[in-house]
Amino acid sequence: MPDVYEIRRAEAGTRTWESETGEYYNALDGSYGGLWLRNGRPPQKTFGVGMAAQGDFTGSYYTRKADIPESAAWVFEGIDDTVLGDFGLSGGGAAGFELDCIDVRLGTPETTVVLASSGDHPFDHYICVPEKISDQEAQTQAYQRSQIRADLCLIPKPDGRFVFSVGSITFCGSLPHNNYNNNISRLLDNVMRRVL
């Protein structure tokens, strides 16, 4: 069944329930389930970002980076704002609930362009996921705070192709704000027009 994927939760990562004994292994091929990261396929290698933090259902905003290379400037065509997505139906902002950020240690390609990053996520409502904290002494609260963000990024590929990641679950809740007349909708429109 080449078009079928089986997903099994295992003992690692943030999760809403625990798998029962014997359910860590896939029925289709017998391989171990769980996080891509734990199975040697960190999402950062493919998408640029991977889950870093989770919090309550509140959203924040992205701040556009000042040093975006000319080759990626098209993403912001028609957008003059520095603050992006400080509105939305999902928690009130485009960056929230689950936050994914770049991590070169876990395979984010060096060619990745971070277009914007979120901030102002309250530390008492957001925590780093367990897989980001392997050593409590080395990964201090300052380190953890630095990981509580969503990175909006672009990974250039050959022939004008690219991977685009928003790093947030609540991103889509900002699209319909103001009848789709907003900087998040325009940004996504620019990306989709480039793809098409």
Short mmCIF file of N, CA and C in Angstrom, two decimals:
data_model
loop_
_atom_site.label_atom_id
_atom_site.label_comp_id
_atom_site.label_asym_id
_atom_site.label_seq_id
_atom_site.Cartn_x
_atom_site.Cartn_y
_atom_site.Cartn_z
N MET A 1 0.84 -1.18 0.00
CA MET A 1 0.00 0.00 0.00
C MET A 1 0.89 1.25 0.00
N PRO A 2 1.44 1.61 -1.15
CA PRO A 2 2.40 2.71 -1.21
C PRO A 2 1.80 4.09 -0.88
N ASP A 3 0.51 4.25 -0.96
CA ASP A 3 -0.11 5.55 -0.71
C ASP A 3 -0.70 5.67 0.69
N VAL A 4 -0.39 4.72 1.55
CA VAL A 4 -0.95 4.72 2.91
C VAL A 4 0.15 5.02 3.91
N TYR A 5 -0.14 5.94 4.82
CA TYR A 5 0.76 6.26 5.92
C TYR A 5 0.10 5.82 7.21
N GLU A 6 0.88 5.24 8.06
CA GLU A 6 0.38 4.87 9.38
C GLU A 6 1.11 5.71 10.41
N ILE A 7 0.36 6.30 11.31
CA ILE A 7 0.95 7.15 12.34
C ILE A 7 0.64 6.54 13.70
N ARG A 8 1.68 6.30 14.45
CA ARG A 8 1.54 5.77 15.81
C ARG A 8 2.23 6.73 16.76
N ARG A 9 1.57 7.06 17.84
CA ARG A 9 2.21 7.87 18.87
C ARG A 9 3.01 6.95 19.77
N ALA A 10 4.16 7.45 20.17
CA ALA A 10 4.98 6.66 21.09
C ALA A 10 5.20 7.47 22.36
N GLU A 11 6.28 7.17 23.07
CA GLU A 11 6.44 7.75 24.40
C GLU A 11 7.01 9.16 24.41
N ALA A 12 7.42 9.70 23.30
CA ALA A 12 8.05 11.02 23.28
C ALA A 12 7.09 12.09 22.78
N GLY A 13 7.40 13.33 23.11
CA GLY A 13 6.67 14.47 22.58
C GLY A 13 5.47 14.88 23.43
N THR A 14 4.90 16.02 23.05
CA THR A 14 3.70 16.52 23.69
C THR A 14 2.51 15.80 23.08
N ARG A 15 1.62 15.28 23.90
CA ARG A 15 0.50 14.51 23.37
C ARG A 15 -0.68 14.58 24.32
N THR A 16 -1.85 14.31 23.78
CA THR A 16 -3.07 14.38 24.58
C THR A 16 -3.44 13.04 25.19
N TRP A 17 -2.78 11.97 24.77
CA TRP A 17 -3.05 10.65 25.32
C TRP A 17 -1.81 9.77 25.18
N GLU A 18 -1.77 8.71 25.93
CA GLU A 18 -0.67 7.75 25.91
C GLU A 18 -1.08 6.51 25.11
N SER A 19 -0.17 6.01 24.29
CA SER A 19 -0.43 4.76 23.58
C SER A 19 -0.43 3.60 24.55
N GLU A 20 -1.21 2.60 24.23
CA GLU A 20 -1.25 1.38 25.05
C GLU A 20 -0.02 0.52 24.75
N THR A 21 0.30 -0.36 25.65
CA THR A 21 1.41 -1.28 25.47
C THR A 21 1.26 -2.02 24.14
N GLY A 22 2.34 -2.07 23.38
CA GLY A 22 2.33 -2.76 22.10
C GLY A 22 1.88 -1.91 20.93
N GLU A 23 1.43 -0.68 21.17
CA GLU A 23 0.93 0.17 20.08
C GLU A 23 1.96 1.17 19.57
N TYR A 24 3.21 1.03 20.00
CA TYR A 24 4.25 1.94 19.52
C TYR A 24 4.73 1.56 18.11
N TYR A 25 4.48 0.33 17.71
CA TYR A 25 4.97 -0.17 16.43
C TYR A 25 3.86 -0.22 15.39
N ASN A 26 4.20 0.17 14.15
CA ASN A 26 3.22 0.19 13.06
C ASN A 26 2.78 -1.22 12.68
N ALA A 27 1.50 -1.37 12.39
CA ALA A 27 0.96 -2.65 11.96
C ALA A 27 1.36 -2.95 10.51
N LEU A 28 1.54 -1.93 9.68
CA LEU A 28 1.82 -2.14 8.26
C LEU A 28 3.24 -2.64 7.99
N ASP A 29 4.22 -2.05 8.68
CA ASP A 29 5.60 -2.44 8.39
C ASP A 29 6.42 -2.81 9.62
N GLY A 30 5.84 -2.75 10.79
CA GLY A 30 6.54 -3.12 12.02
C GLY A 30 7.54 -2.08 12.53
N SER A 31 7.65 -0.94 11.84
CA SER A 31 8.61 0.07 12.27
C SER A 31 8.07 0.83 13.49
N TYR A 32 9.01 1.42 14.21
CA TYR A 32 8.67 2.14 15.43
C TYR A 32 7.97 3.45 15.10
N GLY A 33 6.89 3.75 15.79
CA GLY A 33 6.15 4.99 15.58
C GLY A 33 6.73 6.14 16.37
N GLY A 34 5.96 7.20 16.46
CA GLY A 34 6.39 8.34 17.27
C GLY A 34 6.84 9.52 16.44
N LEU A 35 7.54 10.42 17.10
CA LEU A 35 7.99 11.65 16.48
C LEU A 35 8.95 11.40 15.33
N TRP A 36 8.83 12.22 14.29
CA TRP A 36 9.80 12.16 13.20
C TRP A 36 11.20 12.36 13.76
N LEU A 37 11.33 13.31 14.68
CA LEU A 37 12.62 13.63 15.27
C LEU A 37 13.26 12.39 15.89
N ARG A 38 12.49 11.65 16.63
CA ARG A 38 13.00 10.45 17.31
C ARG A 38 13.36 9.34 16.33
N ASN A 39 12.74 9.35 15.18
CA ASN A 39 12.98 8.31 14.18
C ASN A 39 13.96 8.75 13.09
N GLY A 40 14.78 9.77 13.42
CA GLY A 40 15.83 10.17 12.50
C GLY A 40 15.37 11.03 11.33
N ARG A 41 14.17 11.58 11.41
CA ARG A 41 13.65 12.43 10.33
C ARG A 41 13.12 13.74 10.92
N PRO A 42 13.98 14.56 11.50
CA PRO A 42 13.48 15.80 12.10
C PRO A 42 12.79 16.67 11.05
N PRO A 43 11.62 17.23 11.37
CA PRO A 43 10.90 18.05 10.39
C PRO A 43 11.69 19.28 9.95
N GLN A 44 12.63 19.71 10.77
CA GLN A 44 13.44 20.87 10.41
C GLN A 44 14.20 20.66 9.10
N LYS A 45 14.60 19.42 8.82
CA LYS A 45 15.33 19.12 7.59
C LYS A 45 14.48 19.35 6.35
N THR A 46 13.19 19.08 6.45
CA THR A 46 12.29 19.20 5.30
C THR A 46 11.57 20.55 5.26
N PHE A 47 11.08 20.98 6.41
CA PHE A 47 10.21 22.16 6.45
C PHE A 47 10.88 23.41 7.02
N GLY A 48 12.10 23.26 7.53
CA GLY A 48 12.80 24.39 8.13
C GLY A 48 12.48 24.57 9.60
N VAL A 49 11.27 24.22 10.00
CA VAL A 49 10.83 24.41 11.39
C VAL A 49 10.37 23.08 11.97
N GLY A 50 10.35 23.03 13.29
CA GLY A 50 9.82 21.88 14.01
C GLY A 50 9.21 22.38 15.30
N MET A 51 8.34 21.58 15.88
CA MET A 51 7.63 22.01 17.08
C MET A 51 8.61 22.35 18.19
N ALA A 52 8.37 23.52 18.78
CA ALA A 52 9.26 24.01 19.84
C ALA A 52 8.51 24.28 21.14
N ALA A 53 7.26 24.72 21.03
CA ALA A 53 6.52 25.10 22.24
C ALA A 53 5.02 24.94 22.01
N GLN A 54 4.32 24.82 23.11
CA GLN A 54 2.86 24.75 23.05
C GLN A 54 2.31 25.55 24.24
N GLY A 55 1.16 26.15 23.99
CA GLY A 55 0.54 26.94 25.05
C GLY A 55 -0.96 26.89 24.97
N ASP A 56 -1.58 27.78 25.71
CA ASP A 56 -3.03 27.83 25.65
C ASP A 56 -3.46 28.46 24.32
N PHE A 57 -4.73 28.55 24.11
CA PHE A 57 -5.24 28.99 22.81
C PHE A 57 -5.24 30.52 22.72
N THR A 58 -4.02 31.08 22.79
CA THR A 58 -3.86 32.52 22.59
C THR A 58 -2.90 32.72 21.43
N GLY A 59 -3.15 33.76 20.67
CA GLY A 59 -2.29 34.05 19.54
C GLY A 59 -1.56 35.36 19.72
N SER A 60 -0.39 35.44 19.15
CA SER A 60 0.39 36.66 19.14
C SER A 60 0.60 37.04 17.68
N TYR A 61 1.62 37.79 17.40
CA TYR A 61 1.88 38.31 16.06
C TYR A 61 3.31 37.98 15.65
N TYR A 62 3.58 38.16 14.37
CA TYR A 62 4.94 38.04 13.84
C TYR A 62 5.52 39.44 13.68
N THR A 63 6.82 39.55 13.80
CA THR A 63 7.52 40.79 13.46
C THR A 63 8.40 40.48 12.26
N ARG A 64 8.19 41.24 11.23
CA ARG A 64 8.93 41.06 9.99
C ARG A 64 10.42 41.36 10.21
N LYS A 65 11.28 40.52 9.67
CA LYS A 65 12.72 40.72 9.78
C LYS A 65 13.16 41.88 8.87
N ALA A 66 14.14 42.62 9.32
CA ALA A 66 14.63 43.77 8.55
C ALA A 66 15.62 43.37 7.47
N ASP A 67 16.28 42.24 7.64
CA ASP A 67 17.37 41.84 6.75
C ASP A 67 16.98 40.75 5.75
N ILE A 68 15.79 40.87 5.18
CA ILE A 68 15.33 39.86 4.21
C ILE A 68 16.05 40.07 2.88
N PRO A 69 16.65 39.01 2.34
CA PRO A 69 17.35 39.17 1.05
C PRO A 69 16.38 39.50 -0.08
N GLU A 70 16.89 40.17 -1.07
CA GLU A 70 16.08 40.58 -2.22
C GLU A 70 15.38 39.39 -2.88
N SER A 71 16.03 38.23 -2.86
CA SER A 71 15.47 37.03 -3.49
C SER A 71 14.19 36.55 -2.82
N ALA A 72 13.92 37.00 -1.59
CA ALA A 72 12.70 36.60 -0.88
C ALA A 72 11.73 37.77 -0.66
N ALA A 73 12.09 38.94 -1.14
CA ALA A 73 11.26 40.14 -0.91
C ALA A 73 9.87 40.03 -1.52
N TRP A 74 9.71 39.21 -2.55
CA TRP A 74 8.41 39.05 -3.22
C TRP A 74 7.33 38.58 -2.25
N VAL A 75 7.70 37.89 -1.17
CA VAL A 75 6.72 37.40 -0.20
C VAL A 75 5.93 38.57 0.40
N PHE A 76 6.59 39.72 0.53
CA PHE A 76 5.97 40.89 1.17
C PHE A 76 5.47 41.93 0.16
N GLU A 77 5.32 41.55 -1.09
CA GLU A 77 4.82 42.49 -2.09
C GLU A 77 3.44 43.02 -1.67
N GLY A 78 3.30 44.33 -1.63
CA GLY A 78 2.03 44.94 -1.24
C GLY A 78 1.81 45.02 0.27
N ILE A 79 2.82 44.65 1.05
CA ILE A 79 2.72 44.68 2.52
C ILE A 79 3.78 45.64 3.06
N ASP A 80 3.34 46.70 3.69
CA ASP A 80 4.26 47.67 4.28
C ASP A 80 4.43 47.46 5.78
N ASP A 81 3.56 46.66 6.37
CA ASP A 81 3.55 46.48 7.83
C ASP A 81 4.77 45.73 8.32
N THR A 82 5.23 46.10 9.50
CA THR A 82 6.28 45.35 10.19
C THR A 82 5.66 44.28 11.07
N VAL A 83 4.53 44.61 11.70
CA VAL A 83 3.79 43.66 12.53
C VAL A 83 2.78 42.94 11.65
N LEU A 84 2.81 41.61 11.72
CA LEU A 84 1.95 40.78 10.86
C LEU A 84 1.06 39.90 11.73
N GLY A 85 -0.23 39.88 11.43
CA GLY A 85 -1.14 38.94 12.08
C GLY A 85 -1.44 39.22 13.53
N ASP A 86 -1.54 40.47 13.92
CA ASP A 86 -1.91 40.81 15.30
C ASP A 86 -3.44 40.86 15.43
N PHE A 87 -4.08 39.87 14.82
CA PHE A 87 -5.54 39.76 14.76
C PHE A 87 -5.88 38.33 14.37
N GLY A 88 -7.12 37.95 14.52
CA GLY A 88 -7.52 36.62 14.06
C GLY A 88 -8.59 35.96 14.90
N LEU A 89 -9.22 34.96 14.32
CA LEU A 89 -10.29 34.22 14.98
C LEU A 89 -9.75 33.15 15.94
N SER A 90 -8.51 32.74 15.74
CA SER A 90 -7.92 31.68 16.55
C SER A 90 -6.99 32.29 17.60
N GLY A 91 -7.53 32.59 18.74
CA GLY A 91 -6.72 33.11 19.82
C GLY A 91 -6.31 34.56 19.68
N GLY A 92 -6.82 35.24 18.66
CA GLY A 92 -6.55 36.67 18.50
C GLY A 92 -5.27 37.02 17.78
N GLY A 93 -4.56 36.04 17.25
CA GLY A 93 -3.32 36.33 16.53
C GLY A 93 -2.87 35.17 15.66
N ALA A 94 -1.99 35.46 14.69
CA ALA A 94 -1.56 34.46 13.71
C ALA A 94 -0.54 33.47 14.26
N ALA A 95 0.07 33.78 15.40
CA ALA A 95 1.11 32.90 15.93
C ALA A 95 0.71 32.43 17.32
N GLY A 96 0.29 31.18 17.40
CA GLY A 96 -0.12 30.69 18.71
C GLY A 96 -0.44 29.21 18.75
N PHE A 97 -0.75 28.76 19.94
CA PHE A 97 -1.14 27.40 20.32
C PHE A 97 0.03 26.43 20.18
N GLU A 98 0.41 26.05 18.96
CA GLU A 98 1.64 25.30 18.74
C GLU A 98 2.59 26.20 17.98
N LEU A 99 3.80 26.30 18.47
CA LEU A 99 4.81 27.16 17.84
C LEU A 99 5.96 26.30 17.33
N ASP A 100 6.32 26.52 16.07
CA ASP A 100 7.42 25.79 15.44
C ASP A 100 8.49 26.81 15.05
N CYS A 101 9.74 26.49 15.35
CA CYS A 101 10.82 27.42 14.99
C CYS A 101 11.97 26.67 14.34
N ILE A 102 12.85 27.45 13.71
CA ILE A 102 14.02 26.85 13.08
C ILE A 102 14.96 26.33 14.16
N ASP A 103 15.78 25.37 13.80
CA ASP A 103 16.79 24.86 14.72
C ASP A 103 17.87 24.19 13.87
N VAL A 104 18.97 24.90 13.66
CA VAL A 104 20.05 24.40 12.82
C VAL A 104 20.61 23.09 13.38
N ARG A 105 20.63 22.95 14.72
CA ARG A 105 21.12 21.71 15.33
C ARG A 105 20.30 20.51 14.90
N LEU A 106 19.03 20.73 14.57
CA LEU A 106 18.15 19.63 14.18
C LEU A 106 17.96 19.54 12.66
N GLY A 107 18.72 20.32 11.90
CA GLY A 107 18.72 20.14 10.46
C GLY A 107 18.11 21.24 9.61
N THR A 108 17.70 22.37 10.20
CA THR A 108 17.21 23.46 9.36
C THR A 108 18.30 23.80 8.35
N PRO A 109 17.97 23.76 7.06
CA PRO A 109 19.00 24.04 6.03
C PRO A 109 19.59 25.44 6.19
N GLU A 110 20.88 25.57 5.88
CA GLU A 110 21.56 26.85 5.98
C GLU A 110 20.98 27.89 5.03
N THR A 111 20.33 27.43 3.98
CA THR A 111 19.74 28.35 3.00
C THR A 111 18.40 28.93 3.44
N THR A 112 17.90 28.49 4.58
CA THR A 112 16.59 28.95 5.08
C THR A 112 16.62 30.45 5.34
N VAL A 113 15.57 31.13 4.88
CA VAL A 113 15.41 32.56 5.12
C VAL A 113 14.27 32.73 6.12
N VAL A 114 14.58 33.25 7.31
CA VAL A 114 13.54 33.56 8.28
C VAL A 114 12.97 34.92 7.91
N LEU A 115 11.69 34.93 7.54
CA LEU A 115 11.01 36.14 7.09
C LEU A 115 10.45 36.96 8.24
N ALA A 116 9.97 36.26 9.27
CA ALA A 116 9.37 36.90 10.44
C ALA A 116 9.37 35.91 11.59
N SER A 117 9.34 36.43 12.80
CA SER A 117 9.26 35.59 14.00
C SER A 117 8.25 36.19 14.95
N SER A 118 7.62 35.32 15.72
CA SER A 118 6.63 35.81 16.68
C SER A 118 7.29 36.13 18.00
N GLY A 119 6.55 36.79 18.85
CA GLY A 119 7.04 37.14 20.18
C GLY A 119 5.87 37.41 21.10
N ASP A 120 6.19 37.85 22.29
CA ASP A 120 5.17 38.18 23.30
C ASP A 120 4.28 37.00 23.67
N HIS A 121 4.86 35.82 23.71
CA HIS A 121 4.12 34.66 24.20
C HIS A 121 4.41 34.54 25.70
N PRO A 122 3.40 34.62 26.54
CA PRO A 122 3.65 34.60 27.99
C PRO A 122 4.27 33.27 28.45
N PHE A 123 5.39 33.36 29.15
CA PHE A 123 6.12 32.18 29.60
C PHE A 123 5.30 31.33 30.56
N ASP A 124 4.34 31.94 31.24
CA ASP A 124 3.51 31.16 32.16
C ASP A 124 2.37 30.45 31.43
N HIS A 125 2.20 30.70 30.13
CA HIS A 125 1.16 30.03 29.34
C HIS A 125 1.75 29.14 28.24
N TYR A 126 3.03 29.32 27.92
CA TYR A 126 3.70 28.54 26.88
C TYR A 126 4.91 27.85 27.47
N ILE A 127 5.11 26.59 27.07
CA ILE A 127 6.28 25.85 27.54
C ILE A 127 6.96 25.16 26.35
N CYS A 128 8.25 24.97 26.48
CA CYS A 128 8.98 24.21 25.46
C CYS A 128 8.51 22.76 25.50
N VAL A 129 8.51 22.14 24.33
CA VAL A 129 8.15 20.72 24.27
C VAL A 129 9.29 19.90 24.87
N PRO A 130 8.99 18.72 25.42
CA PRO A 130 10.02 17.92 26.10
C PRO A 130 11.25 17.63 25.25
N GLU A 131 11.07 17.41 23.96
CA GLU A 131 12.21 17.05 23.12
C GLU A 131 13.19 18.21 22.91
N LYS A 132 12.81 19.44 23.27
CA LYS A 132 13.71 20.58 23.19
C LYS A 132 14.53 20.76 24.47
N ILE A 133 14.16 20.01 25.52
CA ILE A 133 14.83 20.16 26.81
C ILE A 133 15.46 18.83 27.19
N SER A 134 16.69 18.63 26.77
CA SER A 134 17.35 17.37 27.10
C SER A 134 18.20 17.49 28.35
N ASP A 135 18.54 18.72 28.73
CA ASP A 135 19.38 18.95 29.90
C ASP A 135 18.89 20.20 30.61
N GLN A 136 18.29 20.03 31.77
CA GLN A 136 17.69 21.15 32.50
C GLN A 136 18.71 22.23 32.84
N GLU A 137 19.96 21.85 33.08
CA GLU A 137 20.97 22.84 33.42
C GLU A 137 21.45 23.60 32.19
N ALA A 138 21.62 22.90 31.07
CA ALA A 138 22.08 23.56 29.85
C ALA A 138 20.97 24.36 29.19
N GLN A 139 19.76 23.80 29.18
CA GLN A 139 18.63 24.50 28.58
C GLN A 139 17.90 25.29 29.68
N THR A 140 18.47 26.41 30.02
CA THR A 140 17.96 27.26 31.08
C THR A 140 16.63 27.89 30.66
N GLN A 141 16.03 28.62 31.57
CA GLN A 141 14.79 29.32 31.23
C GLN A 141 15.03 30.34 30.12
N ALA A 142 16.20 30.95 30.10
CA ALA A 142 16.51 31.90 29.01
C ALA A 142 16.52 31.17 27.66
N TYR A 143 17.13 29.99 27.62
CA TYR A 143 17.11 29.20 26.39
C TYR A 143 15.68 28.84 26.01
N GLN A 144 14.90 28.37 26.98
CA GLN A 144 13.52 27.98 26.70
C GLN A 144 12.72 29.16 26.17
N ARG A 145 12.88 30.33 26.78
CA ARG A 145 12.16 31.52 26.28
C ARG A 145 12.52 31.82 24.83
N SER A 146 13.79 31.60 24.47
CA SER A 146 14.22 31.88 23.09
C SER A 146 13.58 30.93 22.09
N GLN A 147 13.14 29.77 22.56
CA GLN A 147 12.52 28.76 21.69
C GLN A 147 11.01 28.93 21.58
N ILE A 148 10.44 29.76 22.41
CA ILE A 148 8.98 29.96 22.41
C ILE A 148 8.66 31.04 21.39
N ARG A 149 8.62 30.60 20.13
CA ARG A 149 8.35 31.52 19.01
C ARG A 149 7.95 30.69 17.79
N ALA A 150 7.29 31.35 16.88
CA ALA A 150 6.98 30.76 15.58
C ALA A 150 7.84 31.49 14.54
N ASP A 151 8.53 30.73 13.71
CA ASP A 151 9.31 31.31 12.62
C ASP A 151 8.58 31.09 11.31
N LEU A 152 8.39 32.15 10.58
CA LEU A 152 7.81 32.10 9.25
C LEU A 152 9.00 32.09 8.30
N CYS A 153 9.17 31.02 7.53
CA CYS A 153 10.40 30.91 6.75
C CYS A 153 10.19 30.35 5.35
N LEU A 154 11.23 30.51 4.57
CA LEU A 154 11.25 30.10 3.18
C LEU A 154 12.57 29.37 2.93
N ILE A 155 12.50 28.20 2.30
CA ILE A 155 13.71 27.47 1.93
C ILE A 155 13.77 27.43 0.41
N PRO A 156 14.68 28.19 -0.20
CA PRO A 156 14.81 28.17 -1.66
C PRO A 156 15.27 26.80 -2.15
N LYS A 157 14.72 26.38 -3.27
CA LYS A 157 15.09 25.11 -3.91
C LYS A 157 15.46 25.40 -5.37
N PRO A 158 16.05 24.44 -6.07
CA PRO A 158 16.40 24.67 -7.47
C PRO A 158 15.18 24.99 -8.34
N ASP A 159 15.43 25.65 -9.43
CA ASP A 159 14.41 25.96 -10.44
C ASP A 159 13.27 26.83 -9.91
N GLY A 160 13.55 27.70 -8.93
CA GLY A 160 12.54 28.61 -8.42
C GLY A 160 11.55 28.00 -7.45
N ARG A 161 11.73 26.72 -7.13
CA ARG A 161 10.83 26.08 -6.16
C ARG A 161 11.24 26.49 -4.76
N PHE A 162 10.38 26.23 -3.79
CA PHE A 162 10.68 26.59 -2.41
C PHE A 162 9.77 25.84 -1.45
N VAL A 163 10.17 25.82 -0.20
CA VAL A 163 9.34 25.32 0.90
C VAL A 163 8.99 26.53 1.74
N PHE A 164 7.72 26.70 2.05
CA PHE A 164 7.24 27.82 2.86
C PHE A 164 6.59 27.27 4.12
N SER A 165 7.02 27.76 5.28
CA SER A 165 6.46 27.30 6.55
C SER A 165 6.07 28.49 7.41
N VAL A 166 4.94 28.35 8.11
CA VAL A 166 4.45 29.45 8.95
C VAL A 166 4.73 29.24 10.43
N GLY A 167 4.98 28.01 10.86
CA GLY A 167 5.37 27.75 12.23
C GLY A 167 4.31 27.95 13.29
N SER A 168 3.03 27.92 12.91
CA SER A 168 1.98 28.18 13.90
C SER A 168 0.67 27.52 13.52
N ILE A 169 -0.03 27.02 14.52
CA ILE A 169 -1.35 26.43 14.30
C ILE A 169 -2.40 27.50 14.04
N THR A 170 -2.30 28.65 14.72
CA THR A 170 -3.38 29.66 14.62
C THR A 170 -3.25 30.57 13.39
N PHE A 171 -2.25 30.34 12.55
CA PHE A 171 -2.03 31.18 11.37
C PHE A 171 -3.30 31.30 10.51
N CYS A 172 -3.95 30.17 10.24
CA CYS A 172 -5.11 30.18 9.35
C CYS A 172 -6.28 30.98 9.91
N GLY A 173 -6.35 31.15 11.24
CA GLY A 173 -7.43 31.91 11.84
C GLY A 173 -7.34 33.40 11.56
N SER A 174 -6.18 33.86 11.07
CA SER A 174 -6.03 35.28 10.73
C SER A 174 -6.43 35.58 9.29
N LEU A 175 -6.55 34.57 8.48
CA LEU A 175 -6.87 34.80 7.06
C LEU A 175 -8.19 35.54 6.84
N PRO A 176 -9.31 35.16 7.47
CA PRO A 176 -10.58 35.82 7.15
C PRO A 176 -10.79 37.19 7.81
N HIS A 177 -9.86 37.62 8.66
CA HIS A 177 -10.00 38.92 9.33
C HIS A 177 -10.20 40.04 8.30
N ASN A 178 -11.13 40.94 8.60
CA ASN A 178 -11.42 42.09 7.72
C ASN A 178 -11.75 41.65 6.29
N ASN A 179 -12.56 40.60 6.21
CA ASN A 179 -12.99 40.07 4.91
C ASN A 179 -11.79 39.73 4.01
N TYR A 180 -10.76 39.11 4.60
CA TYR A 180 -9.54 38.67 3.92
C TYR A 180 -8.66 39.82 3.43
N ASN A 181 -8.96 41.02 3.85
CA ASN A 181 -8.16 42.18 3.46
C ASN A 181 -7.20 42.49 4.61
N ASN A 182 -6.09 41.74 4.68
CA ASN A 182 -5.13 41.91 5.77
C ASN A 182 -3.75 41.40 5.33
N ASN A 183 -2.74 41.68 6.13
CA ASN A 183 -1.37 41.34 5.72
C ASN A 183 -1.09 39.83 5.69
N ILE A 184 -1.76 39.05 6.52
CA ILE A 184 -1.55 37.60 6.49
C ILE A 184 -2.15 37.00 5.21
N SER A 185 -3.35 37.44 4.86
CA SER A 185 -3.98 36.96 3.62
C SER A 185 -3.17 37.38 2.40
N ARG A 186 -2.66 38.60 2.41
CA ARG A 186 -1.87 39.08 1.28
C ARG A 186 -0.57 38.28 1.16
N LEU A 187 0.07 38.01 2.29
CA LEU A 187 1.30 37.24 2.29
C LEU A 187 1.07 35.85 1.70
N LEU A 188 0.02 35.18 2.17
CA LEU A 188 -0.28 33.84 1.66
C LEU A 188 -0.67 33.90 0.18
N ASP A 189 -1.38 34.94 -0.22
CA ASP A 189 -1.75 35.13 -1.62
C ASP A 189 -0.46 35.27 -2.47
N ASN A 190 0.50 36.02 -1.99
CA ASN A 190 1.77 36.18 -2.72
C ASN A 190 2.47 34.82 -2.89
N VAL A 191 2.46 34.02 -1.82
CA VAL A 191 3.11 32.71 -1.87
C VAL A 191 2.38 31.80 -2.86
N MET A 192 1.06 31.76 -2.78
CA MET A 192 0.29 30.87 -3.67
C MET A 192 0.41 31.31 -5.14
N ARG A 193 0.41 32.59 -5.39
CA ARG A 193 0.59 33.07 -6.77
C ARG A 193 1.96 32.68 -7.31
N ARG A 194 2.95 32.70 -6.46
CA ARG A 194 4.30 32.31 -6.88
C ARG A 194 4.34 30.81 -7.19
N VAL A 195 3.65 30.02 -6.39
CA VAL A 195 3.59 28.57 -6.63
C VAL A 195 2.90 28.28 -7.95
N LEU A 196 1.78 28.95 -8.18
CA LEU A 196 1.00 28.69 -9.38
C LEU A 196 1.60 29.32 -10.62
#
